[in-house]
PDB file of C-alpha atoms in Angstrom:
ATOM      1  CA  UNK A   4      -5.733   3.997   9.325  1.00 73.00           C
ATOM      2  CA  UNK A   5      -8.074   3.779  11.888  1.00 77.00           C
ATOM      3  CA  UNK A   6     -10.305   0.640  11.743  1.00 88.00           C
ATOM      4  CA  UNK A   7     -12.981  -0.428  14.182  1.00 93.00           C
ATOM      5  CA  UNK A   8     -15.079  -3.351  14.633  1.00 97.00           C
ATOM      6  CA  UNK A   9     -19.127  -2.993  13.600  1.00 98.00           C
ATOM      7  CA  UNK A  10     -22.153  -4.809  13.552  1.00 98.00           C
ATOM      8  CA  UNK A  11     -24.709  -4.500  10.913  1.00 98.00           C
ATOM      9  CA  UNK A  12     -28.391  -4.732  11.402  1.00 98.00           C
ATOM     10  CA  UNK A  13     -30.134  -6.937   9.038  1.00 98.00           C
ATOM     11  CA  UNK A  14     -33.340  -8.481   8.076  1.00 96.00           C
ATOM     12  CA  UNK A  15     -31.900 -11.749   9.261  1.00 96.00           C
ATOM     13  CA  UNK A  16     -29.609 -10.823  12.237  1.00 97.00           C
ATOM     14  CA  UNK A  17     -26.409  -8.834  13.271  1.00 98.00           C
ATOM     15  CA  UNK A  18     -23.547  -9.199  10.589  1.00 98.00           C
ATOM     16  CA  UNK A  19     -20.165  -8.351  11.899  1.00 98.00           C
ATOM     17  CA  UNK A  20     -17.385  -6.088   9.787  1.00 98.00           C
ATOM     18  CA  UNK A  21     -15.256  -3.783  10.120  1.00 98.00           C
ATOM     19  CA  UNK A  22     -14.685  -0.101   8.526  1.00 98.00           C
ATOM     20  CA  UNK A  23     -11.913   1.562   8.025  1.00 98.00           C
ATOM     21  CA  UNK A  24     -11.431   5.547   7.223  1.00 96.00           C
ATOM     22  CA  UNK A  25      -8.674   7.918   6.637  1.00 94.00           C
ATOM     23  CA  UNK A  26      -7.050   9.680   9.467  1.00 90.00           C
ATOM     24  CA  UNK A  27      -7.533  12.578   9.174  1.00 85.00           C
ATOM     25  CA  UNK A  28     -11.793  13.530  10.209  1.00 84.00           C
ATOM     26  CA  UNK A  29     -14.470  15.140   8.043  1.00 92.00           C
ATOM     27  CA  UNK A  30     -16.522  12.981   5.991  1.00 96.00           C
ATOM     28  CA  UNK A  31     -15.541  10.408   3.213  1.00 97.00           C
ATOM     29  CA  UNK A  32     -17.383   8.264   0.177  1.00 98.00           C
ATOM     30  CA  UNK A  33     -18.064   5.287   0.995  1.00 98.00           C
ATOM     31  CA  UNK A  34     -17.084   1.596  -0.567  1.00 98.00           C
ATOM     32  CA  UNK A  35     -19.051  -1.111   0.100  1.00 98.00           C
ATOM     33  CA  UNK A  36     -15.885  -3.937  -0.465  1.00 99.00           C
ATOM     34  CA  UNK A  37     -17.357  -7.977  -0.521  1.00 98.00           C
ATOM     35  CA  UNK A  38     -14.223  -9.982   0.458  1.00 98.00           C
ATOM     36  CA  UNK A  39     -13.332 -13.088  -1.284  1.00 98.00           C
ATOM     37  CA  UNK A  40     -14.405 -16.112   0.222  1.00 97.00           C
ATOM     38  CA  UNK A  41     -11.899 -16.606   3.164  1.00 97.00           C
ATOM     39  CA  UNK A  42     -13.383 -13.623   4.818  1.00 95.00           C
ATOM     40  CA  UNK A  43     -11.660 -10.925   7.149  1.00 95.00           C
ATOM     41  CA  UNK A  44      -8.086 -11.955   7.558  1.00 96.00           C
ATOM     42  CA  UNK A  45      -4.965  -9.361   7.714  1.00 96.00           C
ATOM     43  CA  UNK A  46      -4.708  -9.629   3.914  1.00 97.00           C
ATOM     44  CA  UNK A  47      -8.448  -8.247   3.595  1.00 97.00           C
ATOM     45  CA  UNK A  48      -7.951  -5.375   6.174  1.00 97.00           C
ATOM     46  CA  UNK A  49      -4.484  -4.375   4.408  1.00 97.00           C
ATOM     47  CA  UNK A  50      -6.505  -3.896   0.991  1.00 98.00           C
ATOM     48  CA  UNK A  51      -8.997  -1.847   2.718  1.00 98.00           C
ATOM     49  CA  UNK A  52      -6.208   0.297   4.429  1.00 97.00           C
ATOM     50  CA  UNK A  53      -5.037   1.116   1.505  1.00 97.00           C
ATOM     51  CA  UNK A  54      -8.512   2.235  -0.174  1.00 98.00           C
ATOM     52  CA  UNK A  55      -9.060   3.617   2.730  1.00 97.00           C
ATOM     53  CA  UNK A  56      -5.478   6.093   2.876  1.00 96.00           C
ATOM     54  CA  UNK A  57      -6.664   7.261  -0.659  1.00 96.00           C
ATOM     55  CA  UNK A  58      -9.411   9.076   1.079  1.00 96.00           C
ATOM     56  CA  UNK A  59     -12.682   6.907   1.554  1.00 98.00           C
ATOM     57  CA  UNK A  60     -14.493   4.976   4.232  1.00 98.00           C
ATOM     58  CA  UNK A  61     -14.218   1.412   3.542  1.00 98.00           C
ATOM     59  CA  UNK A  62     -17.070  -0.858   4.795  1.00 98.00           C
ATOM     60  CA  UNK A  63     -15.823  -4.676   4.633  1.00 98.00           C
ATOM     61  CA  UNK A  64     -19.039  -6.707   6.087  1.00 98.00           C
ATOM     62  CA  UNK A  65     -18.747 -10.305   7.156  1.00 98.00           C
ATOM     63  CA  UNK A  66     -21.519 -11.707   4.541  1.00 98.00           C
ATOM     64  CA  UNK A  67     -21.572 -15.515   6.030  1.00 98.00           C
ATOM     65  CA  UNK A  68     -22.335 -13.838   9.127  1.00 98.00           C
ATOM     66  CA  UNK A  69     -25.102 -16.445   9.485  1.00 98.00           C
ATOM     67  CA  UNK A  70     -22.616 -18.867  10.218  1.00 96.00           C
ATOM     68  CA  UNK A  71     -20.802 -17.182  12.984  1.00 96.00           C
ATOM     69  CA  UNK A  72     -18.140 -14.659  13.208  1.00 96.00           C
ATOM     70  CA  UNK A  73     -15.184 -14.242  10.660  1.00 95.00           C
ATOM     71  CA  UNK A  74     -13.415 -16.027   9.818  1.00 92.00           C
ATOM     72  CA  UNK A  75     -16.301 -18.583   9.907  1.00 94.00           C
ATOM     73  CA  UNK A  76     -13.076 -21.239   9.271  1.00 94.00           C
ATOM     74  CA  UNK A  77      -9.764 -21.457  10.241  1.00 95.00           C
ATOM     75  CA  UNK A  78      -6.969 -19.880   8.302  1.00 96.00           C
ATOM     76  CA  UNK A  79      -3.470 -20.487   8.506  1.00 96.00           C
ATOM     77  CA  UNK A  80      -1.169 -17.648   7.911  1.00 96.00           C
ATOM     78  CA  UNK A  81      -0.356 -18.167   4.402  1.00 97.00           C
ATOM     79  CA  UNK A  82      -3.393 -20.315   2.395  1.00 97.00           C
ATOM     80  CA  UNK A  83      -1.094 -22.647   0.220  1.00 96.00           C
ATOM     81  CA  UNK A  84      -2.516 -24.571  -3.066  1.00 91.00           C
ATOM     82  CA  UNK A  85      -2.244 -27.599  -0.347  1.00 95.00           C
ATOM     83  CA  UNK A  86      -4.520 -25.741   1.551  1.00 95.00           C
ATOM     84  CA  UNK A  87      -7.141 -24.088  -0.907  1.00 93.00           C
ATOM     85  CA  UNK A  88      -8.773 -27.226  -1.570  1.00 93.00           C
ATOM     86  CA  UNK A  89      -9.766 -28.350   1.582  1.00 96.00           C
ATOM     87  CA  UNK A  90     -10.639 -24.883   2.780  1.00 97.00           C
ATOM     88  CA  UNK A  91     -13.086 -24.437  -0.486  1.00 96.00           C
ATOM     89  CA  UNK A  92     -14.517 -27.410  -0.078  1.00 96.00           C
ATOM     90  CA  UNK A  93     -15.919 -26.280   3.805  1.00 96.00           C
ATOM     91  CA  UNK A  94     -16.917 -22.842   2.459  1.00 97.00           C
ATOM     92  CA  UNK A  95     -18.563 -24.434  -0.692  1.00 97.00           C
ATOM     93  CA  UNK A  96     -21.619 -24.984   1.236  1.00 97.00           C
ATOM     94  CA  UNK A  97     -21.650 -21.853   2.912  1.00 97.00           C
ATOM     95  CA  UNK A  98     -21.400 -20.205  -0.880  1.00 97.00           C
ATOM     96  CA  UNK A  99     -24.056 -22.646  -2.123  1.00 96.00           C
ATOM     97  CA  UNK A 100     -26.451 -21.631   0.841  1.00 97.00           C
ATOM     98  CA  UNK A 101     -26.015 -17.551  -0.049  1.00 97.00           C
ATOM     99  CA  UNK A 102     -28.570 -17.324  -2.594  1.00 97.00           C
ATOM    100  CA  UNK A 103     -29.157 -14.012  -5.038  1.00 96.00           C
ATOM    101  CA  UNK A 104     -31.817 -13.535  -2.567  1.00 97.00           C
ATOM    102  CA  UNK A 105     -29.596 -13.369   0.761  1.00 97.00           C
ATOM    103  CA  UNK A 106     -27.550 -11.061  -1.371  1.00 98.00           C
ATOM    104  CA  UNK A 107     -29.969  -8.312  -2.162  1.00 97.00           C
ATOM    105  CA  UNK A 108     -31.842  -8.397   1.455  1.00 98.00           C
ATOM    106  CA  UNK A 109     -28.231  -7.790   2.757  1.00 98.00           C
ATOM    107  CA  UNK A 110     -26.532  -5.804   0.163  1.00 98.00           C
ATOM    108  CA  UNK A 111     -29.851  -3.181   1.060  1.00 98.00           C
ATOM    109  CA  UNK A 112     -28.564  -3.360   4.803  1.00 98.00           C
ATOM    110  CA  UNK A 113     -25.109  -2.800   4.283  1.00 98.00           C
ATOM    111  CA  UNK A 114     -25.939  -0.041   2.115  1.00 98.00           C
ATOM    112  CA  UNK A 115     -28.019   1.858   4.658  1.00 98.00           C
ATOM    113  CA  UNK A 116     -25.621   1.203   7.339  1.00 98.00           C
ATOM    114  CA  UNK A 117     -22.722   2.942   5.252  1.00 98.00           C
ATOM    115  CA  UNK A 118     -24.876   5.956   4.296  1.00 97.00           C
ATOM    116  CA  UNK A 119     -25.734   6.262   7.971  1.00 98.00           C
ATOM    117  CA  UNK A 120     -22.250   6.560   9.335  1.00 97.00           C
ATOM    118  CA  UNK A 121     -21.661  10.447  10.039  1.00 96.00           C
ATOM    119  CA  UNK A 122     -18.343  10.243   8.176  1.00 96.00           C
ATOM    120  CA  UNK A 123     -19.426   9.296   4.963  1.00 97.00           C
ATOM    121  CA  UNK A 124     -20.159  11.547   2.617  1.00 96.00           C
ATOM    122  CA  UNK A 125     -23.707  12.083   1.006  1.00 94.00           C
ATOM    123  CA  UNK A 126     -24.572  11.242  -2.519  1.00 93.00           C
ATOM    124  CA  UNK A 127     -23.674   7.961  -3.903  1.00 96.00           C
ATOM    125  CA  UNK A 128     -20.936   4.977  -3.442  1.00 98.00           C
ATOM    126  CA  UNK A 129     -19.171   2.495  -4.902  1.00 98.00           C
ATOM    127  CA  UNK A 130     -19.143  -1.467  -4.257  1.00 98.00           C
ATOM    128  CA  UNK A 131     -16.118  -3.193  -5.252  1.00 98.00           C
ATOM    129  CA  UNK A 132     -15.067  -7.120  -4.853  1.00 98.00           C
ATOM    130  CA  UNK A 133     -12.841 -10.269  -4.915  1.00 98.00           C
ATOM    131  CA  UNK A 134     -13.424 -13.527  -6.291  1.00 98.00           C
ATOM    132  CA  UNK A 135     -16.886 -14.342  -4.809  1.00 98.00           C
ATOM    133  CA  UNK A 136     -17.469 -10.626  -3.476  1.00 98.00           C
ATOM    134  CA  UNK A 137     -17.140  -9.715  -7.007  1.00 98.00           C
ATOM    135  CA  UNK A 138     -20.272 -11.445  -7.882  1.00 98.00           C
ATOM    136  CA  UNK A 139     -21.783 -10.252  -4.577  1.00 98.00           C
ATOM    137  CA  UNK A 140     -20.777  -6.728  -5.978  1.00 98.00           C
ATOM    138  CA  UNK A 141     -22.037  -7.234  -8.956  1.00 98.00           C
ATOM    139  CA  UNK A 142     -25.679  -7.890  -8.458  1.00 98.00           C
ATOM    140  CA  UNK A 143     -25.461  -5.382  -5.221  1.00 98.00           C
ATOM    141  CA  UNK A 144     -24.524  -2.731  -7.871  1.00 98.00           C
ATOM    142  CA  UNK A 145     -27.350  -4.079 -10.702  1.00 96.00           C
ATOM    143  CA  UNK A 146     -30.126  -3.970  -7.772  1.00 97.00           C
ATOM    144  CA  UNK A 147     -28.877   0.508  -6.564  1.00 97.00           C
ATOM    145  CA  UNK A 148     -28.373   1.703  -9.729  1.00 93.00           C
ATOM    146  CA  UNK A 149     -29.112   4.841  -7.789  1.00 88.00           C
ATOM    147  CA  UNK A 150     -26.892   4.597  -5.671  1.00 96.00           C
ATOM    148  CA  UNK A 151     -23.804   3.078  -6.432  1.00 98.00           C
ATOM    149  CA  UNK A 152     -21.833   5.504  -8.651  1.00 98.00           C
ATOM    150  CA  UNK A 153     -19.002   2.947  -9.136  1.00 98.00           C
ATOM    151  CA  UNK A 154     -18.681  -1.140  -9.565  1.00 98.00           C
ATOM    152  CA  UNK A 155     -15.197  -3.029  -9.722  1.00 98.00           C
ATOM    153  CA  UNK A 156     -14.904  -6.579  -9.262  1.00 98.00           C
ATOM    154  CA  UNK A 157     -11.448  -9.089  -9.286  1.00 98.00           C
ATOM    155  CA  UNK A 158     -10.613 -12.397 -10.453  1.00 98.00           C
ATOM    156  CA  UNK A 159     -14.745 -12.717  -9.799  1.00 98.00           C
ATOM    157  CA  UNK A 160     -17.612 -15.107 -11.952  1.00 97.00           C
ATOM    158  CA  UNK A 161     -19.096 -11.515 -13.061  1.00 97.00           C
ATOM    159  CA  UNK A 162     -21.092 -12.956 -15.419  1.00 92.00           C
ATOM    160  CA  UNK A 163     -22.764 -16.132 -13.410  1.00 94.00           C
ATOM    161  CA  UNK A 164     -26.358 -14.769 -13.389  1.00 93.00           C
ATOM    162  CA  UNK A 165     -26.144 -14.729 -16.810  1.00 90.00           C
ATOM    163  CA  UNK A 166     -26.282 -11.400 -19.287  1.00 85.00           C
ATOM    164  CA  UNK A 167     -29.364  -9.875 -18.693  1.00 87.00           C
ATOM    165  CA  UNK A 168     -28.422  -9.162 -15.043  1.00 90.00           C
ATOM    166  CA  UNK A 169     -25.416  -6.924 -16.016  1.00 93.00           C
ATOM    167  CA  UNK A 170     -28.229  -4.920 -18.557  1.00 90.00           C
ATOM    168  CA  UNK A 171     -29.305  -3.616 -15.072  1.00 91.00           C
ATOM    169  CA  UNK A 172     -26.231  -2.021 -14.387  1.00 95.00           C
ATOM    170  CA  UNK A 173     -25.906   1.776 -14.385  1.00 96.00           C
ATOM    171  CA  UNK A 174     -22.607   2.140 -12.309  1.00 97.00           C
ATOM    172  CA  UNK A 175     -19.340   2.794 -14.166  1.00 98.00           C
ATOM    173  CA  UNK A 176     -17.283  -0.293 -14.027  1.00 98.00           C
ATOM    174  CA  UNK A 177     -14.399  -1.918 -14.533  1.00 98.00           C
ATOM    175  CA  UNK A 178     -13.649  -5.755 -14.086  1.00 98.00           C
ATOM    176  CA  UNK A 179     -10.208  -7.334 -13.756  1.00 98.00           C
ATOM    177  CA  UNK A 180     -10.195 -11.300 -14.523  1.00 98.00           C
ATOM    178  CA  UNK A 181      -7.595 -13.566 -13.969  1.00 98.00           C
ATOM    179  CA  UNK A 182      -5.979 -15.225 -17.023  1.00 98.00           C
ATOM    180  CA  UNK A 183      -6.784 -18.763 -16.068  1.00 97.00           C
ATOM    181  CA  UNK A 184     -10.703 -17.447 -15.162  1.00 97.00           C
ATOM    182  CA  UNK A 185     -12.382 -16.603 -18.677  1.00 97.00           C
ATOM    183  CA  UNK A 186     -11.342 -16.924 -22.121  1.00 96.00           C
ATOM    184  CA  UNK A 187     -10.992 -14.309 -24.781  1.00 96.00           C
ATOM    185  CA  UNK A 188     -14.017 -15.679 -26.738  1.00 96.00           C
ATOM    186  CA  UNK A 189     -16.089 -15.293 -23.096  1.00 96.00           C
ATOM    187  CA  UNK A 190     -14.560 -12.225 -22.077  1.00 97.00           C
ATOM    188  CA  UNK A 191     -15.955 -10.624 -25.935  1.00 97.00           C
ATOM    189  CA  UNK A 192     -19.090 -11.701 -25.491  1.00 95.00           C
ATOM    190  CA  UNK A 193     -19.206 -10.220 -21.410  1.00 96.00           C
ATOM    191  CA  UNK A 194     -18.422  -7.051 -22.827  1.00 97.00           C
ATOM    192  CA  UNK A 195     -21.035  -7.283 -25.542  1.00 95.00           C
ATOM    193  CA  UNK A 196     -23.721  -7.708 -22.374  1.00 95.00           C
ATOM    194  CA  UNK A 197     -21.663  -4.686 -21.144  1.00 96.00           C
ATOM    195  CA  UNK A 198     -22.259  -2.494 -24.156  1.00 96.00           C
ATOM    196  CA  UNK A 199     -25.802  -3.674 -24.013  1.00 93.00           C
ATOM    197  CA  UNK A 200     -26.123  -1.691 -20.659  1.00 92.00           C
ATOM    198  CA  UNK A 201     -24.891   1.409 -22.319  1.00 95.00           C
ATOM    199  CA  UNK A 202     -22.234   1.460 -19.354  1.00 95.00           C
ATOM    200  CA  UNK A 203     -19.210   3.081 -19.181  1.00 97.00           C
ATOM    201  CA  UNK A 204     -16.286   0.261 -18.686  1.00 98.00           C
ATOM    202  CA  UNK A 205     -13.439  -1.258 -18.949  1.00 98.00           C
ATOM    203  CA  UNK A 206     -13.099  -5.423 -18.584  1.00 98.00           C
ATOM    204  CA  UNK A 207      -9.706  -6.870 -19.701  1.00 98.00           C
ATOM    205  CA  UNK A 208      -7.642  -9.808 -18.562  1.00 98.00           C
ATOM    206  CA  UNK A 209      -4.843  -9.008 -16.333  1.00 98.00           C
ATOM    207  CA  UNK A 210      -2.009 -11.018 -18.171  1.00 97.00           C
ATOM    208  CA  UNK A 211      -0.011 -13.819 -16.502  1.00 97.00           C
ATOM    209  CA  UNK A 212      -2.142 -14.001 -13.481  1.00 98.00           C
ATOM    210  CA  UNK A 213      -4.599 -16.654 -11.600  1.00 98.00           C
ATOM    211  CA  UNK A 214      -7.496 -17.051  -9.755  1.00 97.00           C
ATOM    212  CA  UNK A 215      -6.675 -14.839  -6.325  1.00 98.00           C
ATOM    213  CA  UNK A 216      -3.853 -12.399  -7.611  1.00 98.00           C
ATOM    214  CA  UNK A 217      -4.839  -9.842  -5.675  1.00 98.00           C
ATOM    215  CA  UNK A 218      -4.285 -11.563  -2.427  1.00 98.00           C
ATOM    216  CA  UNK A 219      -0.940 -11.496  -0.731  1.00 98.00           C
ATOM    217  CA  UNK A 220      -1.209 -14.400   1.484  1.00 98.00           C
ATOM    218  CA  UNK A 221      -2.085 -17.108  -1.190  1.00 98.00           C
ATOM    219  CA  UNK A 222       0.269 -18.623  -3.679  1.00 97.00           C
ATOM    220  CA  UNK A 223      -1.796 -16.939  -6.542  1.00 97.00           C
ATOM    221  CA  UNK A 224      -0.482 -13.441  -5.337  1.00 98.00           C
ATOM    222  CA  UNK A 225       0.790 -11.443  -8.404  1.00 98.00           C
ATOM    223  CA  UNK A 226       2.373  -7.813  -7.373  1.00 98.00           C
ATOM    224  CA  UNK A 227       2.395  -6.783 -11.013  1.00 98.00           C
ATOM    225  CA  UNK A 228      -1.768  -7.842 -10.787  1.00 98.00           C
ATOM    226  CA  UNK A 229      -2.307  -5.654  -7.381  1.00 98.00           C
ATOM    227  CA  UNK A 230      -0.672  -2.941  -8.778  1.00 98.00           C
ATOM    228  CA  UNK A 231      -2.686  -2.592 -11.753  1.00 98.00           C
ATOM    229  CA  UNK A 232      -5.664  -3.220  -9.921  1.00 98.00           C
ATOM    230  CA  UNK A 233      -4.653  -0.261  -7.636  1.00 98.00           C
ATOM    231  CA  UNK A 234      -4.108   1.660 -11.100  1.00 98.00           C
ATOM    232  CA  UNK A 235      -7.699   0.457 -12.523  1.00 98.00           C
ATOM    233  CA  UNK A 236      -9.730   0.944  -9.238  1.00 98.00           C
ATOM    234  CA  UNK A 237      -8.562   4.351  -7.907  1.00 98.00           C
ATOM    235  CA  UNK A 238      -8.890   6.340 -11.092  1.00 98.00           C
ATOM    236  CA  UNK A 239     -12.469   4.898 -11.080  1.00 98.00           C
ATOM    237  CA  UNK A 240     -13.512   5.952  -7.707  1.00 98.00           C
ATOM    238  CA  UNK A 241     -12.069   9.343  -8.086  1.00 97.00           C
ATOM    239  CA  UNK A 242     -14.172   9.939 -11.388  1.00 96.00           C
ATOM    240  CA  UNK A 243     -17.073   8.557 -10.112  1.00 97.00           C
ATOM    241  CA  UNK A 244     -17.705   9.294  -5.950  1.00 97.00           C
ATOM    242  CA  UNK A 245     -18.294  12.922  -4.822  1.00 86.00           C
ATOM    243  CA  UNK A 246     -15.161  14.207  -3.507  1.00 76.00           C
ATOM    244  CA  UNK A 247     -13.302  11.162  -4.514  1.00 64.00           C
TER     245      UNK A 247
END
């Protein structure tokens, strides 16, 4: 897939990304994808390769980009349990510092960038996300609900702005959560903030997985959890995004 390096105007300074769309011309919908914490990395890019071979342009922005480039730490090849620790604690600060705020002046940037690309297709898009960029999704999603069609988030703290936030939402959505991330009692009562919304979804724990499953260069990494992500996520976009 071809993927090229952008930079995204914003109310607080250039944000570096990268976009990736299928090979073959003409214009695409467009998916606004929040990486997990760790930030552009081969992992990331594979994921949006793949979204992106399905037949959509695939916007992946850098959103610490006020710290520097991605990655804004270094990475080793494979991020080990020995390694997660120490890496979360540097980006903790970093997280703590992008406020609900931050994430609504940019989300609007990002969004007007990827309707402004001459390959995307007019009409509306979907935002998806991992871990933290499923939160990021999330309230990006809550603050266009004229715009964004379409809202999937993994392993992500969906519900850390509390219910009333989701009664926003108008996107169709589906969130995927990690066994060892919510509880069946929490997961009931997310769903009863979903059915508040009057939105269609689907939110279900993916069995036997953690925190990260759907990244192949962590020890979390669960192939039975990407797949069925795959299966969850593509249906959606192709119900939901014109021409999908």
């Amino acid at each position: 897939m071809p993927t090229k390096t952008v930079q995204i105007p914003t109310t607080d300074g250039l944000a570096d990304g990268f976009a990736v769309l299928p090979e073959h011309g003409g214009r695409h919908p467009g998916v606004l994808m929040y990486g997990d914490a760790f930030g552009d990395r081969p992992t990331l890019r594979e994921l949006a390769r793949e979204l992106a071979g399905h037949g959509y342009y695939v916007l992946v922005p850098n959103f610490f980009y006020r710290n520097g480039p991605a990655p804004v730490v270094d990475l080793p090849a494979h991020i080990g349990e020995e390694d997660r620790l120490p890496l979360i604690g540097r980006l903790m600060p970093l997280i703590e510092a992008h406020t609900a705020e931050r994430v609504l002046r940019d989300a609007d940037s990002y969004i007007e960038f990827l309707t402004a690309q001459p390959e995307v297709t007019a009409g509306p898009l979907a935002v998806t996300g991992y871990c933290i960029g499923g939160l990021l999704a999330t309230r990006t999603a809550a603050a266009h609900p004229g715009r964004v069609a379409a809202l999937a988030a993994f392993h992500a703290p969906v519900a850390a702005d509390g219910p009333d936030s989701l009664r926003r939402l108008t996107a169709e959505v589906h969130f995927g959560h990690a066994a060892t991330d919510i509880t069946p009692e929490a997961l009931d009562e997310l769903n009863r903030s979903l059915d508040a919304a009057r939105v269609g979804y689907t939110s279900e724990i993916y069995p036997g997985t953690v925190h990260g499953f759907t990244m192949s260069d962590t020890d979390a990494f669960d192939p039975a959890g990407l797949r069925y992500h795959w299966d969850r996520l593509l249906p959606l976009l192709a119900r939901t995004l014109p021409n999908g």
